[in-house]
Amino acid sequence: MARMERHRFCSVLLSMILLALVSLDLTSWAWTAPDCVIADSLLFPNLPSYIPFCTLAPGLHLLASCSNVKDMDLTLERVPRDTEVLCLQGIVSSLPANAFDHFHSLQLLRLQLGAVSITSRTFQGLDQLRYLFIEHHAPCCLNLLLPPSCLEPLRSLQGLSFQGYCLNYNQSIYLPTTLRHLTMRNSCLTKLQELQRLFPDLLGASSTPRTKPRPPFLEVLDLSYNLQLKLTDARALHGFTLHSLILDGTPLRTFEVTGSGLLHLEFLSLVGTGIEKLPANVIGYSDLRALDLGKNQIQNILENGDLPGYRVLQFLSLHDNHLRALPVTFLSMLPQLQSLNLSMNKLGPTLELPEGLFSTSLRVLDLSHNQLSDVPHGAFSLLPQLQELWLSGNNISSLSNESLQGLKWLRTLDLSWNQIKVLKPGWLSHLPALTTLNLLGTYLEHISGTQLQGPQMLRQLQLGSTAMLDIYPPWLPGLLSLEIQAKICVQFMVPSGEPFLSLENLTLQTSSLLLQPDATTVHFPSLRRLTLRGYSLVFSTGQLRRFFPQQLPLLEHFSIWCENDDAVDLHLFGMPRLRALELGYLNFFHESSTTKLETLLKEVPRLQVLALSHLNLRNLSVGSFKGLYNLKLLLLSSERALEMDSNLQEFIPQLPRYVYFSDVTFVCQCETSWVESWATRAPNTFVYGLQKSICVANASDYSKTLLFSFLATHCPRDAEFWAFLASFTLLLLGTVLPLISCHHLRKLFYACWWELGGRGLRGQFNYDVFISYCEEDQAWVLEELVPALEKPPPEGEGLRLCLPARDFGVGNDRMESTIASMGESRATLCVLTGQALASPWCNLELRLATYHLVARPGTARLLLLFLEPLDKQKLHSYPRLSRWLQTEDCFDLSEGKVEWDTFWEQLTRRLRKAGRGRED
């Protein structure tokens, strides 16, 4: 190869490798996936209330939910490889082989991709997948063709769901033996026997000639909302063993199911099928344990004809029917019944349980929304084993001491949304085992601890009033969770100031919160979660401290929402363990407020989750997040005319792993031009919501200008070529590096290395030294170091220095400017102190300088200047630096006495060596 051509080739090659080396560390975790949300639900379970994403399965928390998917490869390349849940919605014509091969941790996959084509190897590599959903919102309008062996690689599959697709043109689809739940909703099934053709494995036959017949394995079959489904063959499911069959919204009736040949059914759901009477012919299913007949037209239950077939029934739901009465022998004919749901019927106004009603097995009884007004004495006395009683949404106004007599094992009582005005002392005396009591939405005005005496183990209490609610001691000593709602006011009467010793979860929803008398306090020493909603905050911090005194030592989650314009100085005092903070509708960040965000957050240094909504923040700066080194999730929602200071770039290296913007409007200004490059290449941070964000020029601007469009049009940047080249290099690197292992190419590579290390880049530097330092050391750098190094001839050589604070252009991206300036400098001088090692930017610049040292050994030079004694083993990346640094590369000025002549001689000697070329 000619020398000049070789030189040109080497220049391009090593320039790309240099950028790749820099980019590998900066962008390996730098991702923003267009139209995708990446989340960890363990950090903030309330995230779906701000940002919509697909639901999770139990035990899964790492998810990626993407909409408007058109290019599958482009979408998936930005999704983290360790994702457990992946939901894709859009229009994709085909899913190629090995489409998800890199997602070995994937356990739930939901596809809503329209008329998509699936190959036999599409799901190859998904060995851990447990749930697969293939869905289309419009019912039964698209044909879906599945190769018979397409599900064979899914060796761990437990749940498979098809919704809105026609599978009529498929046959002999192989189902993994691990499958337990099969759903075909809103499909085009018309006959039950079509299942034999689609999935022969269900009936114990083999789907392929090479395999032996095997026993059936499915537990749940859901065929809901197949509106044309009917039975034409009495033996359509002959020999089929199944635990649960769900036929909600279909025209099938139980007599058709019992004649289908289905065996050993334990659960049958016929919700919304139009049934007018209780099916009597289920005797063929001697193992039937559960029957759901909700949302039907059943008005009466006939004693003699309807009940004989239900001798082993344990769960029966008749919710949302038209029942007005129960037969006298109803429960006696159901000796093993444990749960009975009669909600949303018409059993009122007076609860009249038949005299012959007696059950020693019933554990759960739901009589909610039955227009009940009166619960007579001993109404439930013949249900001695009852553990849960639900009476919500009735018209009950009072309960006597004998109304709940005989329920000595009752654990849960729900009386919410009734017209209860007074609770008589001793009304709970017959419920010694009660642990959960719900009195939300009542008309109570006063309640005291004496009215709740009787239960010894009450742990969860919900109290509510449509107006005002006064609460009197004594507090229940074992209470763990307390929720109080009152439209106007909640007033705690605390003459003795006794504490809630065991309370862990407190929720208050009211317009005003008062304490009487004023001089008292309430103590919550065990509180872990505090939620305040609708809270007026019209009083001072001193009054707040009385209700929540100076120490909440165990508090981990604090959520406060105030839907009014009152301002208050809020302080997060005494919360050393606070992990999650959620603030909404608090208008105390307006211009006249004395409390700012940075002041508030200084009090909670261990914070991991911060959610801010409707706060009228106006401005975000680096001071707001200084010291929050443990922050993992930041959410900004429903903010208007938000400005992001350029100095926020200093916080980029320590930003949390997840940053979300939901319905945030920015101010159109070029000072925020760094936001776009940060959002797409932020180290270790996923950024969501900026690509669709808009900006406004002023308060009267109602236009919808996309933020990124404004920045691209009005704020051009000269570093976009470098961003493109860095991205391109990452793709090229996988091809170039294997070639270097070849003997001849390796020789060429080393020749290029030394060529460029010597002559090739000589004279191409704009600066002699790039100086890295922290803000705390800036005074020494500017007053002593810089004048000594820039001293003009004849007293000195007048070095050309690059200082970020002085030489970076206004509005330029600091990260890009740092990379470019280091590449244009003969050496990088890092001023190191304890403060510098604690600075994220100094650590980042030291890593960048290390990469330049490795990539350009013939020209780049890294120099370390120690202003104070430091343990070099604690220096970031020191093990790698020790292999490259020489003794004369380190200057120790930690004694405080600077010998400038010696230091100048050493420095100029190292700079001359950095510029000295190397021959082949």
CSV table of N, CA and C in Angstrom, one decimal, residues 780-873:
chain,number,residue,atom,x,y,z
A,780,TRP,N,-7.8,28.8,42.9
A,780,TRP,CA,-6.3,28.5,42.8
A,780,TRP,C,-5.9,28.4,41.3
A,781,VAL,N,-6.7,27.7,40.6
A,781,VAL,CA,-6.4,27.5,39.1
A,781,VAL,C,-6.3,28.8,38.4
A,782,LEU,N,-7.3,29.7,38.6
A,782,LEU,CA,-7.3,30.9,37.8
A,782,LEU,C,-6.3,31.9,38.3
A,783,GLU,N,-6.0,31.9,39.6
A,783,GLU,CA,-5.2,33.0,40.2
A,783,GLU,C,-3.7,32.6,40.2
A,784,GLU,N,-3.4,31.3,40.2
A,784,GLU,CA,-2.0,30.9,40.3
A,784,GLU,C,-1.5,30.1,39.1
A,785,LEU,N,-2.3,29.0,38.8
A,785,LEU,CA,-1.8,28.1,37.8
A,785,LEU,C,-1.9,28.7,36.4
A,786,VAL,N,-3.0,29.3,36.0
A,786,VAL,CA,-3.2,29.8,34.7
A,786,VAL,C,-2.2,30.9,34.4
A,787,PRO,N,-2.0,31.9,35.2
A,787,PRO,CA,-1.1,33.0,34.9
A,787,PRO,C,0.4,32.4,34.7
A,788,ALA,N,0.7,31.4,35.5
A,788,ALA,CA,2.1,30.9,35.4
A,788,ALA,C,2.3,30.1,34.1
A,789,LEU,N,1.3,29.4,33.6
A,789,LEU,CA,1.4,28.7,32.4
A,789,LEU,C,1.2,29.5,31.1
A,790,GLU,N,0.4,30.6,31.2
A,790,GLU,CA,0.2,31.4,30.0
A,790,GLU,C,1.2,32.6,30.0
A,791,LYS,N,2.2,32.6,30.8
A,791,LYS,CA,3.1,33.7,30.9
A,791,LYS,C,3.8,33.8,29.5
A,792,PRO,N,3.7,35.0,28.8
A,792,PRO,CA,4.2,35.2,27.5
A,792,PRO,C,5.7,35.3,27.4
A,793,PRO,N,6.3,35.0,26.2
A,793,PRO,CA,7.8,35.2,26.1
A,793,PRO,C,8.2,36.7,26.3
A,794,PRO,N,9.4,37.0,26.7
A,794,PRO,CA,10.5,36.0,26.8
A,794,PRO,C,10.6,35.3,28.2
A,795,GLU,N,9.7,35.7,29.2
A,795,GLU,CA,9.8,35.1,30.5
A,795,GLU,C,9.2,33.6,30.4
A,796,GLY,N,8.4,33.3,29.5
A,796,GLY,CA,7.8,31.9,29.3
A,796,GLY,C,7.5,31.7,27.9
A,797,GLU,N,6.9,30.5,27.7
A,797,GLU,CA,6.6,30.1,26.3
A,797,GLU,C,5.1,30.4,25.9
A,798,GLY,N,4.3,30.9,26.9
A,798,GLY,CA,3.0,31.3,26.6
A,798,GLY,C,2.1,30.1,26.1
A,799,LEU,N,1.9,29.1,26.9
A,799,LEU,CA,1.1,28.0,26.6
A,799,LEU,C,-0.4,28.3,26.3
A,800,ARG,N,-0.9,27.6,25.3
A,800,ARG,CA,-2.3,27.8,25.0
A,800,ARG,C,-3.2,26.8,25.8
A,801,LEU,N,-3.9,27.4,26.8
A,801,LEU,CA,-4.7,26.6,27.7
A,801,LEU,C,-6.2,26.6,27.3
A,802,CYS,N,-6.8,25.4,27.6
A,802,CYS,CA,-8.3,25.3,27.4
A,802,CYS,C,-8.9,25.1,28.7
A,803,LEU,N,-9.7,26.1,29.1
A,803,LEU,CA,-10.5,26.0,30.4
A,803,LEU,C,-12.0,25.9,30.1
A,804,PRO,N,-12.7,24.9,30.5
A,804,PRO,CA,-14.1,24.7,30.2
A,804,PRO,C,-14.9,26.0,30.5
A,805,ALA,N,-14.7,26.6,31.7
A,805,ALA,CA,-15.5,27.7,32.1
A,805,ALA,C,-15.3,28.9,31.2
A,806,ARG,N,-14.1,29.0,30.5
A,806,ARG,CA,-13.7,30.2,29.7
A,806,ARG,C,-13.9,29.9,28.2
A,807,ASP,N,-13.6,28.7,27.8
A,807,ASP,CA,-13.4,28.5,26.3
A,807,ASP,C,-14.5,27.7,25.7
A,808,PHE,N,-15.5,27.2,26.5
A,808,PHE,CA,-16.6,26.5,25.9
A,808,PHE,C,-17.6,27.5,25.5
A,809,GLY,N,-18.2,27.4,24.3
A,809,GLY,CA,-19.2,28.3,23.8
A,809,GLY,C,-20.5,28.3,24.6
A,810,VAL,N,-21.2,29.4,24.7
A,810,VAL,CA,-22.4,29.4,25.5
A,810,VAL,C,-23.5,28.6,24.8
A,811,GLY,N,-24.1,27.7,25.5
A,811,GLY,CA,-25.2,26.9,25.0
A,811,GLY,C,-24.7,25.6,24.4
A,812,ASN,N,-23.4,25.4,24.2
A,812,ASN,CA,-22.8,24.2,23.7
A,812,ASN,C,-22.9,23.0,24.7
A,813,ASP,N,-23.1,21.8,24.2
A,813,ASP,CA,-23.1,20.7,25.0
A,813,ASP,C,-21.8,20.5,25.7
A,814,ARG,N,-21.8,20.4,27.0
A,814,ARG,CA,-20.5,20.3,27.8
A,814,ARG,C,-19.8,19.0,27.5
A,815,MET,N,-20.5,17.9,27.4
A,815,MET,CA,-19.9,16.6,27.1
A,815,MET,C,-19.2,16.6,25.8
A,816,GLU,N,-19.9,17.1,24.7
A,816,GLU,CA,-19.3,17.1,23.4
A,816,GLU,C,-18.1,18.1,23.3
A,817,SER,N,-18.3,19.2,24.0
A,817,SER,CA,-17.1,20.2,24.0
A,817,SER,C,-15.9,19.6,24.7
A,818,THR,N,-16.1,18.8,25.8
A,818,THR,CA,-15.0,18.2,26.5
A,818,THR,C,-14.3,17.2,25.6
A,819,ILE,N,-15.1,16.3,24.9
A,819,ILE,CA,-14.5,15.3,24.0
A,819,ILE,C,-13.7,16.0,22.9
A,820,ALA,N,-14.3,17.0,22.3
A,820,ALA,CA,-13.6,17.7,21.2
A,820,ALA,C,-12.4,18.5,21.7
A,821,SER,N,-12.4,19.2,22.8
A,821,SER,CA,-11.3,19.9,23.3
A,821,SER,C,-10.1,19.1,23.7
A,822,MET,N,-10.4,17.9,24.3
A,822,MET,CA,-9.3,17.0,24.7
A,822,MET,C,-8.6,16.5,23.4
A,823,GLY,N,-9.4,16.2,22.4
A,823,GLY,CA,-8.8,15.8,21.1
A,823,GLY,C,-8.0,16.8,20.5
A,824,GLU,N,-8.2,18.1,20.8
A,824,GLU,CA,-7.5,19.2,20.2
A,824,GLU,C,-6.3,19.7,21.1
A,825,SER,N,-6.1,19.0,22.2
A,825,SER,CA,-5.0,19.4,23.1
A,825,SER,C,-3.9,18.4,23.1
A,826,ARG,N,-2.6,18.9,23.2
A,826,ARG,CA,-1.5,18.0,23.3
A,826,ARG,C,-1.4,17.2,24.6
A,827,ALA,N,-2.0,17.8,25.7
A,827,ALA,CA,-2.0,17.1,27.0
A,827,ALA,C,-3.2,17.5,27.8
A,828,THR,N,-3.5,16.7,28.7
A,828,THR,CA,-4.6,17.0,29.7
A,828,THR,C,-4.0,17.0,31.1
A,829,LEU,N,-4.2,18.1,31.8
A,829,LEU,CA,-3.7,18.3,33.1
A,829,LEU,C,-4.9,18.3,34.1
A,830,CYS,N,-4.9,17.2,34.9
A,830,CYS,CA,-6.0,17.1,35.9
A,830,CYS,C,-5.5,17.6,37.3
A,831,VAL,N,-6.2,18.6,37.8
A,831,VAL,CA,-5.9,19.1,39.1
A,831,VAL,C,-6.7,18.3,40.1
A,832,LEU,N,-6.0,17.5,41.0
A,832,LEU,CA,-6.7,16.6,41.8
A,832,LEU,C,-6.7,17.0,43.3
A,833,THR,N,-7.9,17.0,43.9
A,833,THR,CA,-8.0,17.2,45.3
A,833,THR,C,-9.1,16.3,45.8
A,834,GLY,N,-9.4,16.3,47.1
A,834,GLY,CA,-10.5,15.5,47.6
A,834,GLY,C,-11.8,15.9,46.9
A,835,GLN,N,-12.0,17.2,46.7
A,835,GLN,CA,-13.2,17.7,46.1
A,835,GLN,C,-13.4,17.3,44.7
A,836,ALA,N,-12.2,17.3,44.0
A,836,ALA,CA,-12.2,16.9,42.6
A,836,ALA,C,-12.6,15.4,42.4
A,837,LEU,N,-12.1,14.5,43.3
A,837,LEU,CA,-12.5,13.1,43.2
A,837,LEU,C,-13.9,12.9,43.5
A,838,ALA,N,-14.6,13.8,44.3
A,838,ALA,CA,-16.0,13.7,44.6
A,838,ALA,C,-16.9,14.3,43.5
A,839,SER,N,-16.2,15.0,42.5
A,839,SER,CA,-17.0,15.7,41.4
A,839,SER,C,-17.2,14.7,40.3
A,840,PRO,N,-18.5,14.5,39.9
A,840,PRO,CA,-18.8,13.6,38.7
A,840,PRO,C,-18.1,14.0,37.5
A,841,TRP,N,-18.1,15.3,37.2
A,841,TRP,CA,-17.5,15.8,36.0
A,841,TRP,C,-16.0,15.6,35.9
A,842,CYS,N,-15.3,15.8,37.1
A,842,CYS,CA,-13.8,15.5,37.1
A,842,CYS,C,-13.5,14.1,36.9
A,843,ASN,N,-14.3,13.2,37.4
A,843,ASN,CA,-14.1,11.8,37.2
A,843,ASN,C,-14.4,11.4,35.7
A,844,LEU,N,-15.4,12.1,35.1
A,844,LEU,CA,-15.7,11.8,33.7
A,844,LEU,C,-14.5,12.3,32.8
A,845,GLU,N,-14.0,13.5,33.1
A,845,GLU,CA,-12.9,14.0,32.3
A,845,GLU,C,-11.6,13.2,32.5
A,846,LEU,N,-11.4,12.6,33.7
A,846,LEU,CA,-10.3,11.8,33.9
A,846,LEU,C,-10.4,10.5,33.1
A,847,ARG,N,-11.6,9.9,33.0
A,847,ARG,CA,-11.8,8.7,32.1
A,847,ARG,C,-11.6,9.1,30.7
A,848,LEU,N,-12.1,10.2,30.2
A,848,LEU,CA,-11.9,10.6,28.8
A,848,LEU,C,-10.4,10.8,28.5
A,849,ALA,N,-9.7,11.4,29.4
A,849,ALA,CA,-8.3,11.6,29.2
A,849,ALA,C,-7.5,10.2,29.1
A,850,THR,N,-8.0,9.3,29.9
A,850,THR,CA,-7.4,7.9,29.9
A,850,THR,C,-7.6,7.3,28.5
A,851,TYR,N,-8.8,7.4,28.0
A,851,TYR,CA,-9.0,6.9,26.6
A,851,TYR,C,-8.1,7.5,25.6
A,852,HIS,N,-8.0,8.8,25.6
A,852,HIS,CA,-7.1,9.5,24.7
A,852,HIS,C,-5.7,9.0,24.9
A,853,LEU,N,-5.2,8.7,26.1
A,853,LEU,CA,-3.9,8.2,26.4
A,853,LEU,C,-3.7,6.8,25.7
A,854,VAL,N,-4.7,6.0,25.8
A,854,VAL,CA,-4.6,4.6,25.3
A,854,VAL,C,-4.7,4.7,23.7
A,855,ALA,N,-5.6,5.5,23.2
A,855,ALA,CA,-5.8,5.5,21.8
A,855,ALA,C,-4.7,6.3,21.0
A,856,ARG,N,-4.0,7.3,21.6
A,856,ARG,CA,-3.0,8.0,20.9
A,856,ARG,C,-1.7,8.0,21.8
A,857,PRO,N,-1.1,6.9,21.9
A,857,PRO,CA,0.1,6.9,22.8
A,857,PRO,C,1.3,7.7,22.3
A,858,GLY,N,1.3,8.0,21.0
A,858,GLY,CA,2.4,8.8,20.5
A,858,GLY,C,2.2,10.3,20.7
A,859,THR,N,1.0,10.8,21.0
A,859,THR,CA,0.8,12.2,21.0
A,859,THR,C,0.1,12.6,22.3
A,860,ALA,N,-1.0,11.9,22.7
A,860,ALA,CA,-1.7,12.3,23.9
A,860,ALA,C,-0.9,12.1,25.2
A,861,ARG,N,-1.1,13.0,26.1
A,861,ARG,CA,-0.4,12.9,27.4
A,861,ARG,C,-1.3,13.3,28.5
A,862,LEU,N,-1.3,12.5,29.6
A,862,LEU,CA,-2.1,12.8,30.7
A,862,LEU,C,-1.2,13.1,31.9
A,863,LEU,N,-1.4,14.3,32.5
A,863,LEU,CA,-0.6,14.8,33.6
A,863,LEU,C,-1.5,15.0,34.8
A,864,LEU,N,-1.0,14.5,36.0
A,864,LEU,CA,-1.8,14.6,37.2
A,864,LEU,C,-1.1,15.6,38.2
A,865,LEU,N,-1.8,16.6,38.7
A,865,LEU,CA,-1.3,17.6,39.6
A,865,LEU,C,-2.1,17.4,40.9
A,866,PHE,N,-1.3,17.0,42.0
A,866,PHE,CA,-1.9,16.7,43.3
A,866,PHE,C,-1.7,18.0,44.1
A,867,LEU,N,-2.9,18.6,44.5
A,867,LEU,CA,-2.8,19.8,45.4
A,867,LEU,C,-2.8,19.4,46.9
A,868,GLU,N,-3.2,18.2,47.2
A,868,GLU,CA,-3.2,17.7,48.6
A,868,GLU,C,-3.0,16.2,48.6
A,869,PRO,N,-2.5,15.7,49.7
A,869,PRO,CA,-2.2,14.2,49.8
A,869,PRO,C,-3.4,13.4,49.5
A,870,LEU,N,-3.3,12.4,48.5
A,870,LEU,CA,-4.4,11.6,48.2
A,870,LEU,C,-3.9,10.1,48.1
A,871,ASP,N,-4.8,9.2,48.4
A,871,ASP,CA,-4.5,7.8,48.2
A,871,ASP,C,-4.8,7.4,46.8
A,872,LYS,N,-3.7,7.2,46.0
A,872,LYS,CA,-3.9,6.9,44.6
A,872,LYS,C,-4.7,5.7,44.3
A,873,GLN,N,-4.7,4.7,45.3
A,873,GLN,CA,-5.5,3.5,45.0
A,873,GLN,C,-7.0,3.8,45.0
